[in-house]
Amino acid sequence: MLDDFAFTSVGWGDTLVSVPADCAREFTIDVDMRPAKDYIVRATGKLYAETGVVEWGISTLNPSTMDLEEDPEVGFLPPNDENHVGEGFVAFAVGQKDGIASGTRIANQASIVFDANDPILTNVYVNGIDADLPVSAAYLVTEEGNQLKVQWSGSDASSGVSWYDVLMSRNDGAFERVRSHYEGDYVLLDKDPSTKYSFYTVVTDHVGWTEEKADICEVTYVPSNIDAAQADAVDEMV
């Protein structure tokens, strides 16, 4: 939402300028590049709330007159090279409208004008909205020699799954994380032949949404040498 709009920064080459918080809608900042370079750079920005257009200006000024520098060899943005000296950027933050559904795509494009030349249109940059939580579940535990193989699956319809946290309980005790920020869909863990194990997973997607889930067993492993009565007795002792 435009009510949340704020300019944040502007930069060129190795120069970074932060926009003060009280200049959220419009700013003018003069950056004195002396003594390294004999000019002043003026950066401006303005939000036109009635149209939603945002405009920036970056100009090279003569420090003696504070007029636009007329020397074509002088300028804040030299020809680009492998050190990126001829690159610049502008940045802002803006709030999201309420009620936008997951999967909605928001496209933006900028127009850049150098001096009196024709506008250069940037590529269209698209952001996708992800408003839904991801889901996951551990579904299978099998023996792999002296280890347990715990398997799970997860999904996220918009940005996709980023990683999993895997939690384990021994003999119905408290759950503890055995893997954090884990990107696979199974894990091998050492097992004690006299221990009952329970597992569940929590998934996080690529925009940082994390599944909401209380400690709850999704899959259990009971060693074959522990019959049901022993397993129940273990439960009662915990």
Short mmCIF file of C-alpha atoms in Angstrom, two decimals:
data_model
loop_
_atom_site.label_atom_id
_atom_site.label_comp_id
_atom_site.label_asym_id
_atom_site.label_seq_id
_atom_site.Cartn_x
_atom_site.Cartn_y
_atom_site.Cartn_z
CA MET A 1 0.00 0.00 0.00
CA LEU A 2 1.25 3.49 -0.80
CA ASP A 3 0.59 4.54 2.81
CA ASP A 4 3.58 2.36 3.69
CA PHE A 5 5.83 3.64 0.90
CA ALA A 6 9.32 4.83 1.83
CA PHE A 7 12.51 5.62 -0.05
CA THR A 8 15.36 3.64 1.49
CA SER A 9 18.62 4.20 -0.40
CA VAL A 10 20.35 5.19 -3.62
CA GLY A 11 23.85 4.42 -4.80
CA TRP A 12 26.40 4.45 -7.62
CA GLY A 13 29.85 2.90 -7.90
CA ASP A 14 31.11 2.46 -4.34
CA THR A 15 28.87 5.23 -2.94
CA LEU A 16 25.83 4.32 -0.84
CA VAL A 17 23.38 6.96 0.41
CA SER A 18 20.67 6.13 2.95
CA VAL A 19 17.50 8.19 2.75
CA PRO A 20 16.41 9.61 6.15
CA ALA A 21 13.19 8.17 7.57
CA ASP A 22 11.53 11.61 7.59
CA CYS A 23 11.97 11.83 3.79
CA ALA A 24 9.77 8.84 3.02
CA ARG A 25 7.79 10.47 0.19
CA GLU A 26 10.23 13.02 -1.22
CA PHE A 27 13.91 13.80 -0.71
CA THR A 28 16.84 15.84 -1.97
CA ILE A 29 20.34 14.88 -0.85
CA ASP A 30 23.63 16.49 -1.93
CA VAL A 31 26.71 14.27 -1.70
CA ASP A 32 30.07 16.06 -1.78
CA MET A 33 32.48 13.78 -3.65
CA ARG A 34 35.51 16.00 -2.96
CA PRO A 35 38.46 15.72 -2.63
CA ALA A 36 38.52 12.44 -4.56
CA LYS A 37 36.31 13.91 -7.30
CA ASP A 38 35.68 17.57 -7.91
CA TYR A 39 31.90 17.61 -8.05
CA ILE A 40 28.73 17.23 -5.99
CA VAL A 41 26.06 14.64 -6.73
CA ARG A 42 22.43 15.57 -6.08
CA ALA A 43 20.03 12.68 -5.62
CA THR A 44 16.29 13.32 -5.54
CA GLY A 45 13.22 11.19 -5.24
CA LYS A 46 9.48 11.74 -5.27
CA LEU A 47 6.39 9.55 -5.02
CA TYR A 48 3.40 10.69 -7.09
CA ALA A 49 0.70 9.09 -4.97
CA GLU A 50 -2.13 9.92 -7.40
CA THR A 51 -0.55 7.76 -10.14
CA GLY A 52 1.70 5.42 -8.17
CA VAL A 53 4.73 6.54 -10.21
CA VAL A 54 8.06 6.90 -8.40
CA GLU A 55 10.71 9.22 -9.85
CA TRP A 56 14.40 9.55 -9.01
CA GLY A 57 16.96 12.01 -10.32
CA ILE A 58 20.76 11.86 -9.97
CA SER A 59 22.75 14.83 -11.26
CA THR A 60 26.36 16.02 -11.24
CA LEU A 61 26.76 19.61 -9.99
CA ASN A 62 29.65 22.05 -10.27
CA PRO A 63 30.69 22.76 -6.65
CA SER A 64 31.43 26.44 -7.40
CA THR A 65 28.09 27.30 -8.99
CA MET A 66 25.86 24.37 -7.89
CA ASP A 67 24.62 24.29 -11.48
CA LEU A 68 24.60 21.19 -13.66
CA GLU A 69 28.12 20.26 -14.71
CA GLU A 70 28.55 21.07 -18.40
CA ASP A 71 31.86 19.26 -18.96
CA PRO A 72 30.98 15.98 -20.74
CA GLU A 73 34.08 14.33 -19.24
CA VAL A 74 32.82 14.94 -15.71
CA GLY A 75 30.00 12.86 -14.24
CA PHE A 76 29.05 10.67 -11.32
CA LEU A 77 28.56 7.56 -13.52
CA PRO A 78 31.62 6.75 -15.65
CA PRO A 79 31.69 4.03 -18.34
CA ASN A 80 31.18 0.65 -16.73
CA ASP A 81 33.97 -1.90 -16.26
CA GLU A 82 34.63 -5.21 -14.49
CA ASN A 83 34.65 -3.35 -11.16
CA HIS A 84 31.07 -2.08 -11.77
CA VAL A 85 32.08 1.59 -11.46
CA GLY A 86 29.39 2.55 -13.98
CA GLU A 87 26.48 0.93 -12.19
CA GLY A 88 23.95 2.49 -9.84
CA PHE A 89 20.70 1.63 -8.09
CA VAL A 90 17.67 3.08 -6.32
CA ALA A 91 15.62 1.33 -3.65
CA PHE A 92 12.32 1.73 -1.86
CA ALA A 93 9.92 -0.24 0.34
CA VAL A 94 6.16 -0.48 -0.03
CA GLY A 95 3.46 -2.39 1.83
CA GLN A 96 1.33 -5.13 0.34
CA LYS A 97 -2.38 -4.59 -0.19
CA ASP A 98 -4.69 -6.63 2.00
CA GLY A 99 -6.44 -9.66 0.54
CA ILE A 100 -3.99 -10.47 -2.26
CA ALA A 101 -4.18 -14.19 -2.96
CA SER A 102 -1.16 -16.48 -3.11
CA GLY A 103 0.11 -16.86 -6.65
CA THR A 104 -0.73 -13.26 -7.63
CA ARG A 105 2.03 -11.82 -9.82
CA ILE A 106 2.99 -8.13 -9.58
CA ALA A 107 4.99 -6.71 -12.48
CA ASN A 108 7.10 -3.53 -12.47
CA GLN A 109 9.19 -1.76 -15.09
CA ALA A 110 11.37 1.34 -14.99
CA SER A 111 12.32 3.95 -17.60
CA ILE A 112 15.86 5.39 -17.46
CA VAL A 113 16.81 8.64 -19.17
CA PHE A 114 20.43 9.78 -19.55
CA ASP A 115 20.65 13.52 -20.26
CA ALA A 116 18.46 14.25 -23.30
CA ASN A 117 18.59 10.74 -24.77
CA ASP A 118 15.61 8.52 -25.45
CA PRO A 119 14.26 6.53 -22.49
CA ILE A 120 15.69 3.06 -21.86
CA LEU A 121 13.12 0.58 -20.59
CA THR A 122 14.32 -1.99 -18.09
CA ASN A 123 13.24 -5.62 -18.16
CA VAL A 124 9.89 -6.30 -16.51
CA TYR A 125 10.53 -7.53 -12.95
CA VAL A 126 7.86 -9.79 -11.50
CA ASN A 127 7.21 -10.59 -7.83
CA GLY A 128 4.89 -13.42 -6.83
CA ILE A 129 2.78 -13.31 -3.67
CA ASP A 130 3.05 -16.21 -1.22
CA ALA A 131 0.51 -15.79 1.58
CA ASP A 132 -0.01 -19.46 2.51
CA LEU A 133 1.92 -21.61 4.95
CA PRO A 134 3.80 -24.68 3.67
CA VAL A 135 2.89 -28.16 4.93
CA SER A 136 4.89 -31.30 5.66
CA ALA A 137 4.65 -34.69 7.36
CA ALA A 138 6.99 -37.52 8.28
CA TYR A 139 5.45 -40.73 6.92
CA LEU A 140 7.88 -43.66 7.13
CA VAL A 141 10.63 -45.04 9.38
CA THR A 142 12.58 -48.12 8.26
CA GLU A 143 15.67 -49.94 9.44
CA GLU A 144 18.94 -49.49 7.54
CA GLY A 145 21.37 -51.76 9.39
CA ASN A 146 22.13 -50.05 12.70
CA GLN A 147 20.34 -46.89 11.65
CA LEU A 148 16.83 -45.61 11.10
CA LYS A 149 15.80 -44.04 7.82
CA VAL A 150 13.19 -41.36 8.45
CA GLN A 151 11.33 -40.09 5.37
CA TRP A 152 9.00 -37.13 4.94
CA SER A 153 7.40 -34.95 2.29
CA GLY A 154 6.38 -31.33 2.09
CA SER A 155 4.89 -28.81 -0.30
CA ASP A 156 4.31 -25.12 -0.84
CA ALA A 157 2.17 -23.98 -3.75
CA SER A 158 3.79 -20.58 -4.32
CA SER A 159 7.46 -20.07 -3.46
CA GLY A 160 8.33 -23.73 -2.83
CA VAL A 161 9.94 -25.62 0.03
CA SER A 162 13.25 -24.25 1.35
CA TRP A 163 14.19 -26.50 4.28
CA TYR A 164 12.93 -28.80 7.04
CA ASP A 165 13.46 -29.12 10.77
CA VAL A 166 13.26 -32.75 11.94
CA LEU A 167 12.21 -33.43 15.53
CA MET A 168 12.58 -36.71 17.42
CA SER A 169 11.26 -38.10 20.70
CA ARG A 170 12.71 -41.09 22.57
CA ASN A 171 10.26 -43.26 24.52
CA ASP A 172 7.59 -40.55 24.28
CA GLY A 173 9.84 -37.96 25.93
CA ALA A 174 10.22 -34.36 24.85
CA PHE A 175 10.85 -33.72 21.17
CA GLU A 176 14.31 -32.45 20.19
CA ARG A 177 15.60 -31.19 16.85
CA VAL A 178 17.90 -33.68 15.17
CA ARG A 179 18.19 -31.67 11.94
CA SER A 180 17.76 -27.93 11.34
CA HIS A 181 17.52 -26.13 7.98
CA TYR A 182 17.81 -29.54 6.31
CA GLU A 183 17.09 -29.60 2.58
CA GLY A 184 16.68 -33.34 1.96
CA ASP A 185 13.60 -35.56 2.27
CA TYR A 186 15.09 -38.29 4.48
CA VAL A 187 17.74 -38.71 7.15
CA LEU A 188 19.69 -41.64 8.63
CA LEU A 189 19.96 -41.74 12.44
CA ASP A 190 21.66 -44.15 14.81
CA LYS A 191 19.21 -46.31 16.73
CA ASP A 192 19.11 -47.97 20.13
CA PRO A 193 17.41 -51.40 19.86
CA SER A 194 15.66 -50.82 23.19
CA THR A 195 14.21 -47.40 22.36
CA LYS A 196 10.93 -46.31 20.83
CA TYR A 197 11.28 -43.30 18.48
CA SER A 198 8.72 -40.78 17.28
CA PHE A 199 9.20 -38.10 14.62
CA TYR A 200 7.62 -35.07 13.02
CA THR A 201 8.80 -32.34 10.66
CA VAL A 202 8.34 -28.58 10.32
CA VAL A 203 8.88 -26.97 6.90
CA THR A 204 9.87 -23.42 5.89
CA ASP A 205 9.31 -22.00 2.41
CA HIS A 206 11.46 -19.66 0.31
CA VAL A 207 9.89 -16.44 1.61
CA GLY A 208 10.31 -17.46 5.26
CA TRP A 209 6.84 -18.77 6.11
CA THR A 210 7.17 -21.63 8.61
CA GLU A 211 4.59 -24.34 9.13
CA GLU A 212 2.60 -23.96 12.35
CA LYS A 213 2.67 -27.26 14.18
CA ALA A 214 2.68 -28.29 17.84
CA ASP A 215 4.73 -31.22 19.12
CA ILE A 216 2.83 -34.16 17.66
CA CYS A 217 3.98 -37.59 16.58
CA GLU A 218 3.57 -38.19 12.84
CA VAL A 219 5.41 -41.49 12.56
CA THR A 220 6.72 -43.95 15.17
CA TYR A 221 9.32 -46.69 15.23
CA VAL A 222 9.09 -49.51 17.79
CA PRO A 223 11.95 -52.07 17.70
CA SER A 224 10.88 -55.59 16.87
CA ASN A 225 12.22 -56.90 20.19
CA ILE A 226 9.78 -54.67 22.10
CA ASP A 227 6.25 -56.04 22.02
CA ALA A 228 3.15 -53.88 22.37
CA ALA A 229 2.88 -54.47 26.13
CA GLN A 230 6.47 -53.34 26.67
CA ALA A 231 5.92 -50.27 24.52
CA ASP A 232 2.86 -49.37 26.59
CA ALA A 233 4.88 -49.85 29.78
CA VAL A 234 7.55 -47.49 28.44
CA ASP A 235 4.83 -44.95 27.73
CA GLU A 236 3.53 -45.20 31.29
CA MET A 237 7.00 -44.71 32.79
CA VAL A 238 7.70 -41.51 30.79
#
